[in-house]
Amino acid sequence: MVSEIEITPCGPIFGSIRPPGSKSLTNRALIIAALAQGRSLLTGALASEDTEVMIESLRAIGVAIDVDDISHTLRVDGNGGQFQGENTEMFIANSGTSMRFLTALATLGQGTFRLDGIERMRERPIGDLIKALQQLGADIQTESDNGCPPVLVRAQGLPGGKATIAGNISSQYLSGLLMAAPYARSEVQLEVDGELVSQPYVRMTTQIMRDFGVTVEENDCRRFVIAGQQQYQARQYAIEPDASAASYFWGAAAVSGGKVCVEGLTKDALQGDVGFVEALRQMGCEVEYGKDSITVTGGQLKGIDIDMGEISDTVQTLAAVALFAEGPTRVTGVAHNRHKETDRIGDLACELRKLGATVEELEDGMVITPGTLQPARIETYNDHRMAMSLALVGLRQPGVVITNPACTSKTYPLFFEDLAAICQGA
Ligand SMILES: O=C(O)C1=C[C@@H](OP(=O)(O)O)[C@@H](O)[C@H](O)C1
Ligand SMILES: C=C(OP(=O)(O)O)C(=O)O
């Protein structure tokens, strides 16, 4: 792909789109189908770097996965939770879900597993998950003492028992523990210690576990009891389009003053990020929930004060929209965004300032005061969401250049093609 893209401004965008499959659901369904006994068919799956590294890692432990790129279907022949490692290496690039879910899964096998990723992955914390797995009897550690990957697992199956898990840095630790727990030798009791960020992802985890036939007792998203020696039931499973990806198209309607319908998502979607449209409604957009779609119509935009702790992957999208609003927008509740693909508070503030905004950084968010927009060369920090969100600014402001646009391949390889296509009707 080209080394940079200049976004062409366009008029109001009217169109509809079905984004590719959800990253979060694809990677959960892959973990669960891999542990099930028998064949599962996952339809509507995402094909991107984050799912690719998950698939390759599962193949490394003997799970046969056939990818049909045309129908977006994955055929997974699960190993029933029986697998061996012989110094098995899993290279996970910068996929947080893969790193956290596969670390928990690896403890169920027999033998040695090592999980590693790119440089940034070696700065993304995993220590709290390691501690919880140790409480459940796993022999597991990080290679260095900074609490980040690489992770080494000397697995002999997971004994089970009680563990507390911190939830203030990432909910993915809890999701990983939950999905592995039914394969422990005895009951697993999990208790969240302190704040739990990104809660909707945990609800997504328990729902998909139940959909694949295991029981999970749950008390207010704080305490969980999972009987040991359960088995996921292989099945056909339909994956929703990605709601975080959808945010860019809803955002495009907002900044361009058009109307965009995202197909395949509803208010009842498993992904909490559909809640992003309610933030747009607060800012002045119109939102219509259809039977199988959600449509956003742009309006007179005003700044808002919002806690985005439950929908943190859409902070950058909201920030892009905020540049076109009247008055400041204050985002809070997202301290954990500093540990994602990049520091999504500090680095986002820096790029927003280049575009002409005044940004005050908070410990857990930022206050964005729009100014006179100006052309800018946007640094993407190898963060797909920096590229996709700030591209929206270029739909109105000439001279917005996105560097390293190929970084969208983490979750959305064809993002710029899809954005151009929907703009063509504008
Ligand atoms: O469980 C998941 O699928 C995810 C949880 C969130 O991470 P945190 O729990 O680290 O906020 C989110 O940012 C990520 O893109 C996907
Ligand atoms: C934070 C993200 O991904 P992950 O943690 O799965 O790498 C994301 O997709 O925005």
Short mmCIF file of C-alpha atoms and ligand atoms in Angstrom, two decimals, residues 22-25 27-28 50 96-97 100-101 124 167-173 175-176 179 196-202 204-205 244 273 309-314 336-337 339-341 344 384-385 410-411, ligand 1:
data_model
loop_
_atom_site.label_atom_id
_atom_site.label_comp_id
_atom_site.label_asym_id
_atom_site.label_seq_id
_atom_site.Cartn_x
_atom_site.Cartn_y
_atom_site.Cartn_z
CA SER A 22 -16.36 -7.95 14.50
CA LYS A 23 -12.77 -8.48 15.61
CA SER A 24 -13.86 -9.15 19.19
CA LEU A 25 -16.47 -11.72 18.20
CA ASN A 27 -11.40 -13.87 18.04
CA ARG A 28 -13.69 -15.11 20.81
CA ASP A 50 -5.62 -9.58 14.40
CA GLY A 96 -4.37 -7.53 22.53
CA THR A 97 -7.29 -9.94 22.33
CA ARG A 100 -4.64 -12.18 26.45
CA PHE A 101 -7.04 -14.94 25.28
CA ARG A 124 1.31 -3.65 26.80
CA GLY A 167 -9.97 -4.92 35.80
CA ASN A 168 -8.65 -1.36 35.62
CA ILE A 169 -6.13 -1.83 32.79
CA SER A 170 -7.95 -4.21 30.48
CA SER A 171 -11.12 -6.30 30.52
CA GLN A 172 -9.41 -8.75 28.17
CA TYR A 173 -7.73 -10.48 31.14
CA SER A 175 -12.47 -12.45 29.21
CA GLY A 176 -9.45 -14.72 28.65
CA MET A 179 -13.22 -18.55 28.19
CA LEU A 196 -13.66 -3.00 35.62
CA VAL A 197 -13.15 -1.12 32.35
CA SER A 198 -14.79 -2.05 29.04
CA GLN A 199 -17.58 -4.04 30.74
CA PRO A 200 -19.65 -4.68 27.61
CA TYR A 201 -16.82 -6.90 26.33
CA VAL A 202 -17.15 -9.11 29.41
CA MET A 204 -20.06 -10.37 25.23
CA THR A 205 -17.71 -13.08 26.54
CA SER A 244 -16.09 -0.06 16.26
CA ASP A 273 -19.69 0.03 20.73
CA GLY A 309 -15.13 3.90 29.70
CA GLU A 310 -17.52 1.37 28.16
CA ILE A 311 -16.88 2.37 24.53
CA SER A 312 -13.22 3.35 24.61
CA ASP A 313 -12.41 2.16 21.06
CA THR A 314 -14.63 4.97 19.75
CA HIS A 336 -6.81 2.53 30.02
CA ASN A 337 -6.59 4.01 26.52
CA HIS A 339 -2.17 1.02 27.02
CA LYS A 340 -3.63 0.28 23.59
CA GLU A 341 -1.94 0.22 20.16
CA ARG A 344 -4.54 7.02 22.77
CA HIS A 384 -5.45 1.58 12.99
CA ARG A 385 -7.94 3.71 14.88
CA LYS A 410 -5.01 -4.72 11.99
CA THR A 411 -8.81 -4.81 11.87
O1 LIG B 1 -12.32 -7.91 24.60
C1 LIG B 1 -12.25 -7.31 23.53
O2 LIG B 1 -12.57 -7.83 22.44
C2 LIG B 1 -11.74 -5.92 23.53
C3 LIG B 1 -11.72 -5.19 24.70
C4 LIG B 1 -11.26 -3.79 24.74
O3 LIG B 1 -10.01 -3.76 25.37
P1 LIG B 1 -9.80 -3.36 26.92
O4 LIG B 1 -10.56 -4.29 27.75
O5 LIG B 1 -8.32 -3.50 27.07
O6 LIG B 1 -10.28 -1.94 27.06
C5 LIG B 1 -11.14 -3.17 23.36
O7 LIG B 1 -10.38 -1.99 23.43
C6 LIG B 1 -10.50 -4.10 22.37
O8 LIG B 1 -10.41 -3.52 21.09
C7 LIG B 1 -11.31 -5.36 22.24
#
